[in-house]
PDB file of C-alpha atoms in Angstrom:
ATOM      1  CA  UNK A 157       0.004  11.550   8.465  1.00 89.00           C
ATOM      2  CA  UNK A 158       1.978  14.800   8.500  1.00 90.00           C
ATOM      3  CA  UNK A 159       0.590  16.273   5.261  1.00 92.00           C
ATOM      4  CA  UNK A 160      -2.486  15.666   3.095  1.00 93.00           C
ATOM      5  CA  UNK A 161      -3.379  17.924   0.186  1.00 94.00           C
ATOM      6  CA  UNK A 162      -5.119  17.906  -3.179  1.00 95.00           C
ATOM      7  CA  UNK A 163      -3.115  18.476  -6.354  1.00 94.00           C
ATOM      8  CA  UNK A 164      -3.869  19.441  -9.980  1.00 94.00           C
ATOM      9  CA  UNK A 165      -7.201  21.070  -9.112  1.00 96.00           C
ATOM     10  CA  UNK A 166      -8.456  18.483  -6.620  1.00 95.00           C
ATOM     11  CA  UNK A 167     -10.086  19.846  -3.469  1.00 96.00           C
ATOM     12  CA  UNK A 168     -10.107  18.332   0.010  1.00 95.00           C
ATOM     13  CA  UNK A 169     -12.807  18.775   2.666  1.00 95.00           C
ATOM     14  CA  UNK A 170     -13.313  17.216   6.127  1.00 93.00           C
ATOM     15  CA  UNK A 171     -15.590  14.168   6.451  1.00 93.00           C
ATOM     16  CA  UNK A 172     -17.724  12.907   9.326  1.00 92.00           C
ATOM     17  CA  UNK A 173     -14.873  10.888  10.853  1.00 91.00           C
ATOM     18  CA  UNK A 174     -11.516  12.400  11.853  1.00 89.00           C
ATOM     19  CA  UNK A 175      -9.564   9.794   9.837  1.00 86.00           C
ATOM     20  CA  UNK A 176     -11.522  10.445   6.635  1.00 89.00           C
ATOM     21  CA  UNK A 177     -11.467  13.167   3.982  1.00 92.00           C
ATOM     22  CA  UNK A 178     -13.770  13.992   1.064  1.00 94.00           C
ATOM     23  CA  UNK A 179     -11.846  14.477  -2.176  1.00 93.00           C
ATOM     24  CA  UNK A 180     -13.359  16.276  -5.170  1.00 95.00           C
ATOM     25  CA  UNK A 181     -11.903  15.338  -8.597  1.00 94.00           C
ATOM     26  CA  UNK A 182     -10.524  17.985 -10.935  1.00 95.00           C
ATOM     27  CA  UNK A 183     -12.114  19.018 -14.243  1.00 95.00           C
ATOM     28  CA  UNK A 184     -10.601  15.957 -15.947  1.00 94.00           C
ATOM     29  CA  UNK A 185     -12.356  13.696 -13.395  1.00 91.00           C
ATOM     30  CA  UNK A 186      -8.996  12.717 -11.953  1.00 88.00           C
ATOM     31  CA  UNK A 187      -7.988  12.425  -8.293  1.00 87.00           C
ATOM     32  CA  UNK A 188      -4.501  13.555  -7.384  1.00 88.00           C
ATOM     33  CA  UNK A 189      -3.435  13.612  -3.724  1.00 90.00           C
ATOM     34  CA  UNK A 190      -0.123  14.202  -2.011  1.00 92.00           C
ATOM     35  CA  UNK A 191       0.255  12.876   1.508  1.00 93.00           C
ATOM     36  CA  UNK A 192       3.207  12.236   3.789  1.00 93.00           C
ATOM     37  CA  UNK A 193       3.356   9.405   6.332  1.00 93.00           C
ATOM     38  CA  UNK A 194       5.994   9.436   9.057  1.00 93.00           C
ATOM     39  CA  UNK A 195       6.382   6.461  11.410  1.00 94.00           C
ATOM     40  CA  UNK A 196       8.218   6.666  14.740  1.00 94.00           C
ATOM     41  CA  UNK A 197      10.758   3.790  14.767  1.00 94.00           C
ATOM     42  CA  UNK A 198      10.723   3.606  18.584  1.00 93.00           C
ATOM     43  CA  UNK A 199       6.942   3.161  18.671  1.00 93.00           C
ATOM     44  CA  UNK A 200       6.948   0.653  15.812  1.00 94.00           C
ATOM     45  CA  UNK A 201       9.683  -1.453  17.446  1.00 94.00           C
ATOM     46  CA  UNK A 202       7.127  -2.927  19.838  1.00 89.00           C
ATOM     47  CA  UNK A 203       4.617  -3.819  17.106  1.00 91.00           C
ATOM     48  CA  UNK A 204       5.502  -7.195  15.593  1.00 91.00           C
ATOM     49  CA  UNK A 205       3.982  -6.602  12.159  1.00 93.00           C
ATOM     50  CA  UNK A 206       3.951  -2.809  12.125  1.00 94.00           C
ATOM     51  CA  UNK A 207       5.981  -0.770   9.626  1.00 96.00           C
ATOM     52  CA  UNK A 208       9.679  -1.451  10.155  1.00 96.00           C
ATOM     53  CA  UNK A 209      11.563   1.776   9.467  1.00 95.00           C
ATOM     54  CA  UNK A 210      14.810   3.572  10.225  1.00 95.00           C
ATOM     55  CA  UNK A 211      16.965   6.225   8.581  1.00 93.00           C
ATOM     56  CA  UNK A 212      18.594   3.534   6.421  1.00 95.00           C
ATOM     57  CA  UNK A 213      15.727   1.182   5.443  1.00 96.00           C
ATOM     58  CA  UNK A 214      11.937   0.735   5.391  1.00 96.00           C
ATOM     59  CA  UNK A 215       9.400  -2.065   5.062  1.00 97.00           C
ATOM     60  CA  UNK A 216       5.653  -1.447   4.793  1.00 97.00           C
ATOM     61  CA  UNK A 217       2.611  -3.538   3.928  1.00 97.00           C
ATOM     62  CA  UNK A 218       0.068  -2.214   1.453  1.00 96.00           C
ATOM     63  CA  UNK A 219      -2.416  -1.375   4.209  1.00 94.00           C
ATOM     64  CA  UNK A 220       0.253   0.732   5.961  1.00 96.00           C
ATOM     65  CA  UNK A 221       0.702   3.293   3.193  1.00 94.00           C
ATOM     66  CA  UNK A 222      -1.937   2.872   0.466  1.00 92.00           C
ATOM     67  CA  UNK A 223      -5.142   4.909   0.826  1.00 87.00           C
ATOM     68  CA  UNK A 224      -8.508   3.122   0.764  1.00 87.00           C
ATOM     69  CA  UNK A 225     -10.665   5.164  -1.637  1.00 82.00           C
ATOM     70  CA  UNK A 226     -14.383   4.443  -1.881  1.00 84.00           C
ATOM     71  CA  UNK A 227     -15.327   0.801  -2.442  1.00 93.00           C
ATOM     72  CA  UNK A 228     -12.153  -1.114  -1.519  1.00 95.00           C
ATOM     73  CA  UNK A 229     -13.112  -4.121  -3.668  1.00 96.00           C
ATOM     74  CA  UNK A 230     -13.198  -2.103  -6.918  1.00 95.00           C
ATOM     75  CA  UNK A 231     -10.113  -2.278  -9.115  1.00 95.00           C
ATOM     76  CA  UNK A 232      -8.276   0.856 -10.243  1.00 89.00           C
ATOM     77  CA  UNK A 233      -5.188   1.623 -12.282  1.00 88.00           C
ATOM     78  CA  UNK A 234      -2.327   1.992  -9.828  1.00 87.00           C
ATOM     79  CA  UNK A 235       1.185   3.282 -10.476  1.00 89.00           C
ATOM     80  CA  UNK A 236       3.718   2.760  -7.717  1.00 91.00           C
ATOM     81  CA  UNK A 237       7.023   4.525  -8.254  1.00 93.00           C
ATOM     82  CA  UNK A 238      10.015   5.122  -5.982  1.00 93.00           C
ATOM     83  CA  UNK A 239      11.600   8.484  -6.755  1.00 92.00           C
ATOM     84  CA  UNK A 240      14.543  10.492  -5.399  1.00 93.00           C
ATOM     85  CA  UNK A 241      15.972   7.415  -3.685  1.00 93.00           C
ATOM     86  CA  UNK A 242      19.251   7.800  -1.782  1.00 95.00           C
ATOM     87  CA  UNK A 243      22.350   6.627  -3.649  1.00 95.00           C
ATOM     88  CA  UNK A 244      23.193   2.986  -2.989  1.00 94.00           C
ATOM     89  CA  UNK A 245      19.737   1.905  -1.864  1.00 97.00           C
ATOM     90  CA  UNK A 246      18.142  -1.295  -3.210  1.00 97.00           C
ATOM     91  CA  UNK A 247      14.411  -1.994  -3.222  1.00 97.00           C
ATOM     92  CA  UNK A 248      11.983  -4.913  -3.318  1.00 97.00           C
ATOM     93  CA  UNK A 249       8.282  -5.424  -3.943  1.00 97.00           C
ATOM     94  CA  UNK A 250       5.958  -8.398  -3.674  1.00 97.00           C
ATOM     95  CA  UNK A 251       3.951  -7.044  -6.619  1.00 96.00           C
ATOM     96  CA  UNK A 252       6.590  -6.802  -9.333  1.00 94.00           C
ATOM     97  CA  UNK A 253      10.144  -7.731 -10.203  1.00 94.00           C
ATOM     98  CA  UNK A 254      10.717  -4.020 -10.845  1.00 95.00           C
ATOM     99  CA  UNK A 255      10.162  -2.384  -7.439  1.00 95.00           C
ATOM    100  CA  UNK A 256      11.019   1.145  -8.575  1.00 95.00           C
ATOM    101  CA  UNK A 257       8.103   1.392 -11.016  1.00 95.00           C
ATOM    102  CA  UNK A 258       5.045  -0.846 -10.944  1.00 93.00           C
ATOM    103  CA  UNK A 259       1.903  -0.528 -13.063  1.00 94.00           C
ATOM    104  CA  UNK A 260      -1.000  -2.603 -11.802  1.00 94.00           C
ATOM    105  CA  UNK A 261      -4.775  -2.810 -12.154  1.00 95.00           C
ATOM    106  CA  UNK A 262      -6.092  -4.028  -8.815  1.00 95.00           C
ATOM    107  CA  UNK A 263      -8.197  -3.202  -5.757  1.00 96.00           C
ATOM    108  CA  UNK A 264      -7.156  -1.916  -2.356  1.00 95.00           C
ATOM    109  CA  UNK A 265      -8.618  -5.128  -0.916  1.00 96.00           C
ATOM    110  CA  UNK A 266      -6.129  -7.215  -2.920  1.00 95.00           C
ATOM    111  CA  UNK A 267      -3.208  -4.883  -2.214  1.00 96.00           C
ATOM    112  CA  UNK A 268      -3.646  -4.812   1.581  1.00 95.00           C
ATOM    113  CA  UNK A 269      -1.172  -7.630   2.195  1.00 93.00           C
ATOM    114  CA  UNK A 270       1.417  -6.685  -0.427  1.00 97.00           C
ATOM    115  CA  UNK A 271       4.739  -5.237   0.699  1.00 97.00           C
ATOM    116  CA  UNK A 272       7.435  -2.869  -0.484  1.00 97.00           C
ATOM    117  CA  UNK A 273      10.716  -1.923   1.104  1.00 97.00           C
ATOM    118  CA  UNK A 274      14.390  -1.289   0.666  1.00 97.00           C
ATOM    119  CA  UNK A 275      17.337   0.673   1.900  1.00 97.00           C
ATOM    120  CA  UNK A 276      21.083   0.563   2.307  1.00 97.00           C
ATOM    121  CA  UNK A 277      21.050  -2.752   4.193  1.00 96.00           C
ATOM    122  CA  UNK A 278      22.964  -5.819   3.034  1.00 94.00           C
ATOM    123  CA  UNK A 279      21.641  -6.985  -0.340  1.00 95.00           C
ATOM    124  CA  UNK A 280      22.421 -10.284  -2.078  1.00 96.00           C
ATOM    125  CA  UNK A 281      21.041 -12.048  -5.135  1.00 96.00           C
ATOM    126  CA  UNK A 282      21.021 -15.833  -5.016  1.00 95.00           C
ATOM    127  CA  UNK A 283      20.203 -18.018  -8.023  1.00 94.00           C
ATOM    128  CA  UNK A 284      18.285 -21.221  -7.289  1.00 92.00           C
ATOM    129  CA  UNK A 285      17.468 -23.485 -10.239  1.00 90.00           C
ATOM    130  CA  UNK A 286      18.081 -20.509 -12.522  1.00 91.00           C
ATOM    131  CA  UNK A 287      15.575 -18.262 -10.691  1.00 94.00           C
ATOM    132  CA  UNK A 288      16.587 -15.156  -8.701  1.00 96.00           C
ATOM    133  CA  UNK A 289      16.072 -14.894  -4.926  1.00 97.00           C
ATOM    134  CA  UNK A 290      16.831 -11.456  -3.477  1.00 97.00           C
ATOM    135  CA  UNK A 291      17.861 -11.351   0.186  1.00 97.00           C
ATOM    136  CA  UNK A 292      17.895  -8.167   2.295  1.00 97.00           C
ATOM    137  CA  UNK A 293      19.393  -8.210   5.795  1.00 97.00           C
ATOM    138  CA  UNK A 294      19.255  -5.217   8.133  1.00 96.00           C
ATOM    139  CA  UNK A 295      20.496  -5.195  11.722  1.00 95.00           C
ATOM    140  CA  UNK A 296      23.173  -7.041  13.658  1.00 95.00           C
ATOM    141  CA  UNK A 297      22.663 -10.528  15.064  1.00 96.00           C
ATOM    142  CA  UNK A 298      24.495 -13.306  16.884  1.00 94.00           C
ATOM    143  CA  UNK A 299      24.434 -15.114  13.546  1.00 95.00           C
ATOM    144  CA  UNK A 300      26.628 -13.813  10.717  1.00 95.00           C
ATOM    145  CA  UNK A 301      25.134 -12.653   7.413  1.00 94.00           C
ATOM    146  CA  UNK A 302      26.977 -15.501   5.648  1.00 95.00           C
ATOM    147  CA  UNK A 303      25.237 -18.027   7.920  1.00 96.00           C
ATOM    148  CA  UNK A 304      21.884 -16.339   7.261  1.00 96.00           C
ATOM    149  CA  UNK A 305      22.418 -16.518   3.485  1.00 96.00           C
ATOM    150  CA  UNK A 306      23.489 -20.141   3.726  1.00 96.00           C
ATOM    151  CA  UNK A 307      20.314 -20.994   5.664  1.00 96.00           C
ATOM    152  CA  UNK A 308      18.146 -19.178   3.124  1.00 96.00           C
ATOM    153  CA  UNK A 309      19.809 -20.975   0.214  1.00 96.00           C
ATOM    154  CA  UNK A 310      19.373 -24.416   1.769  1.00 96.00           C
ATOM    155  CA  UNK A 311      15.797 -23.953   2.985  1.00 97.00           C
ATOM    156  CA  UNK A 312      14.479 -22.392  -0.236  1.00 97.00           C
ATOM    157  CA  UNK A 313      16.189 -25.096  -2.325  1.00 96.00           C
ATOM    158  CA  UNK A 314      14.965 -28.009  -0.190  1.00 96.00           C
ATOM    159  CA  UNK A 315      11.347 -26.842  -0.126  1.00 96.00           C
ATOM    160  CA  UNK A 316      11.176 -26.057  -3.840  1.00 97.00           C
ATOM    161  CA  UNK A 317      12.654 -29.480  -4.569  1.00 96.00           C
ATOM    162  CA  UNK A 318      10.214 -31.163  -2.179  1.00 95.00           C
ATOM    163  CA  UNK A 319       7.214 -29.533  -3.872  1.00 95.00           C
ATOM    164  CA  UNK A 320       8.836 -29.856  -7.315  1.00 95.00           C
ATOM    165  CA  UNK A 321       7.800 -26.237  -7.853  1.00 96.00           C
ATOM    166  CA  UNK A 322      10.186 -23.757  -9.468  1.00 94.00           C
ATOM    167  CA  UNK A 323       7.611 -21.334 -10.870  1.00 93.00           C
ATOM    168  CA  UNK A 324       9.043 -18.209  -9.238  1.00 94.00           C
ATOM    169  CA  UNK A 325      10.101 -15.478 -11.705  1.00 93.00           C
ATOM    170  CA  UNK A 326      11.342 -13.515  -8.663  1.00 95.00           C
ATOM    171  CA  UNK A 327      11.311 -13.944  -4.880  1.00 97.00           C
ATOM    172  CA  UNK A 328      12.280 -11.609  -2.028  1.00 98.00           C
ATOM    173  CA  UNK A 329      13.350 -12.434   1.512  1.00 98.00           C
ATOM    174  CA  UNK A 330      13.939  -9.626   3.985  1.00 97.00           C
ATOM    175  CA  UNK A 331      15.257  -9.860   7.548  1.00 97.00           C
ATOM    176  CA  UNK A 332      14.689  -6.855   9.799  1.00 97.00           C
ATOM    177  CA  UNK A 333      15.429  -6.136  13.484  1.00 96.00           C
ATOM    178  CA  UNK A 334      12.895  -6.017  16.314  1.00 95.00           C
ATOM    179  CA  UNK A 335      13.757  -5.788  19.999  1.00 95.00           C
ATOM    180  CA  UNK A 336      12.855  -9.030  21.792  1.00 94.00           C
ATOM    181  CA  UNK A 337      10.627 -10.296  18.968  1.00 94.00           C
ATOM    182  CA  UNK A 338      10.652 -13.269  16.594  1.00 96.00           C
ATOM    183  CA  UNK A 339       7.892 -13.002  13.979  1.00 95.00           C
ATOM    184  CA  UNK A 340       7.350 -13.374  10.275  1.00 96.00           C
ATOM    185  CA  UNK A 341       4.816 -13.351   7.505  1.00 95.00           C
ATOM    186  CA  UNK A 342       4.728 -14.779   3.998  1.00 96.00           C
ATOM    187  CA  UNK A 343       2.837 -13.403   1.007  1.00 96.00           C
ATOM    188  CA  UNK A 344       3.144 -14.275  -2.688  1.00 95.00           C
ATOM    189  CA  UNK A 345       6.686 -13.515  -3.951  1.00 96.00           C
ATOM    190  CA  UNK A 346       8.044 -12.488  -0.529  1.00 97.00           C
ATOM    191  CA  UNK A 347       8.490 -13.342   3.105  1.00 97.00           C
ATOM    192  CA  UNK A 348       9.720 -11.077   5.881  1.00 97.00           C
ATOM    193  CA  UNK A 349      11.210 -11.977   9.263  1.00 97.00           C
ATOM    194  CA  UNK A 350      11.366  -9.591  12.218  1.00 97.00           C
ATOM    195  CA  UNK A 351      13.946 -10.925  14.641  1.00 96.00           C
ATOM    196  CA  UNK A 352      15.759 -10.055  17.859  1.00 96.00           C
ATOM    197  CA  UNK A 353      19.541  -9.643  17.833  1.00 96.00           C
ATOM    198  CA  UNK A 354      20.084 -12.630  20.141  1.00 96.00           C
ATOM    199  CA  UNK A 355      18.189 -15.117  17.963  1.00 96.00           C
ATOM    200  CA  UNK A 356      19.724 -18.613  17.820  1.00 96.00           C
ATOM    201  CA  UNK A 357      20.439 -20.661  14.710  1.00 96.00           C
ATOM    202  CA  UNK A 358      17.678 -23.123  15.579  1.00 96.00           C
ATOM    203  CA  UNK A 359      15.138 -20.318  16.067  1.00 96.00           C
ATOM    204  CA  UNK A 360      16.133 -18.723  12.781  1.00 96.00           C
ATOM    205  CA  UNK A 361      15.984 -21.987  10.818  1.00 96.00           C
ATOM    206  CA  UNK A 362      12.537 -22.802  12.208  1.00 95.00           C
ATOM    207  CA  UNK A 363      11.297 -19.301  11.311  1.00 96.00           C
ATOM    208  CA  UNK A 364      12.741 -19.439   7.774  1.00 97.00           C
ATOM    209  CA  UNK A 365      11.314 -22.922   7.190  1.00 95.00           C
ATOM    210  CA  UNK A 366       7.907 -21.948   8.566  1.00 94.00           C
ATOM    211  CA  UNK A 367       7.572 -18.775   6.483  1.00 95.00           C
ATOM    212  CA  UNK A 368       8.882 -20.439   3.326  1.00 96.00           C
ATOM    213  CA  UNK A 369       6.318 -23.234   3.729  1.00 94.00           C
ATOM    214  CA  UNK A 370       3.529 -20.615   3.630  1.00 93.00           C
ATOM    215  CA  UNK A 371       4.601 -20.024   0.020  1.00 94.00           C
ATOM    216  CA  UNK A 372       2.557 -23.137  -0.739  1.00 93.00           C
ATOM    217  CA  UNK A 373       0.200 -23.354   2.236  1.00 88.00           C
ATOM    218  CA  UNK A 374      -1.990 -21.294   1.982  1.00 87.00           C
ATOM    219  CA  UNK A 375      -0.634 -19.144  -0.881  1.00 88.00           C
ATOM    220  CA  UNK A 376      -0.731 -21.896  -3.526  1.00 90.00           C
ATOM    221  CA  UNK A 377      -2.636 -24.757  -1.889  1.00 86.00           C
ATOM    222  CA  UNK A 378      -6.285 -24.478  -0.849  1.00 80.00           C
ATOM    223  CA  UNK A 379      -7.568 -26.756   1.906  1.00 80.00           C
ATOM    224  CA  UNK A 380     -11.294 -27.375   1.891  1.00 82.00           C
ATOM    225  CA  UNK A 381     -12.240 -26.846   5.509  1.00 80.00           C
ATOM    226  CA  UNK A 382     -14.428 -29.180   7.544  1.00 82.00           C
ATOM    227  CA  UNK A 383     -17.604 -27.460   8.686  1.00 86.00           C
ATOM    228  CA  UNK A 384     -16.980 -25.103  11.597  1.00 83.00           C
ATOM    229  CA  UNK A 385     -13.180 -25.231  11.330  1.00 81.00           C
ATOM    230  CA  UNK A 386     -10.884 -22.201  11.052  1.00 76.00           C
ATOM    231  CA  UNK A 387      -8.247 -21.763   8.342  1.00 71.00           C
ATOM    232  CA  UNK A 388      -5.415 -20.970  10.730  1.00 72.00           C
ATOM    233  CA  UNK A 389      -5.633 -24.467  12.235  1.00 73.00           C
ATOM    234  CA  UNK A 390      -4.490 -25.914   8.908  1.00 72.00           C
ATOM    235  CA  UNK A 391      -2.111 -23.153   7.831  1.00 71.00           C
ATOM    236  CA  UNK A 392       0.106 -23.056  10.929  1.00 70.00           C
ATOM    237  CA  UNK A 393       2.956 -25.519  10.526  1.00 64.00           C
ATOM    238  CA  UNK A 394       6.169 -26.183  12.401  1.00 59.00           C
TER     239      UNK A 394
END
């Protein structure tokens, strides 16, 4: 955090812990804060699921930019807007089909695992069964972008057909570079893959298939667990 200040009459004071602040609302009982977060791309490159940023793109989870205020399970009106974006950049969000301006009533607890991102990276819209799938590819790999798009198209189509589930008003897939890492995560309306430049076709297809399958398990399908069992045992598929 490189800047943190109150706006529109809000006052900021230190709290007991160094990573906390006490914020006093203005006369209208509103809280308005301006803060700036700056991530070091070199440091983040070694963190599989950390913010993935560069001068030409960014990808962050909700817990990596959104402030927890008070009781994190309470819902608040939230407005997420991308302003002053560089010319030619495209954006995505797991929350809304309109990533540049999102109005939502939800809690920090529910927004922890959401994601937003965008940039000047390769951007393609596929149409599968009449529904849009937006694909973002940053970085350079042994596999061409055409081969990546072909794999996405086939895997998304096969799995949606297999589940007979086409209830996806929008869906985002983003591929981002990490040095020496193959990792991914899937949340409702989006999955992200962090991959090394030397990834093979087999490794990429397994990763795509695995993350796409999480669209249903556990995001849409609930497994009642046997006593003493852990969820991850039943959610990890290959």
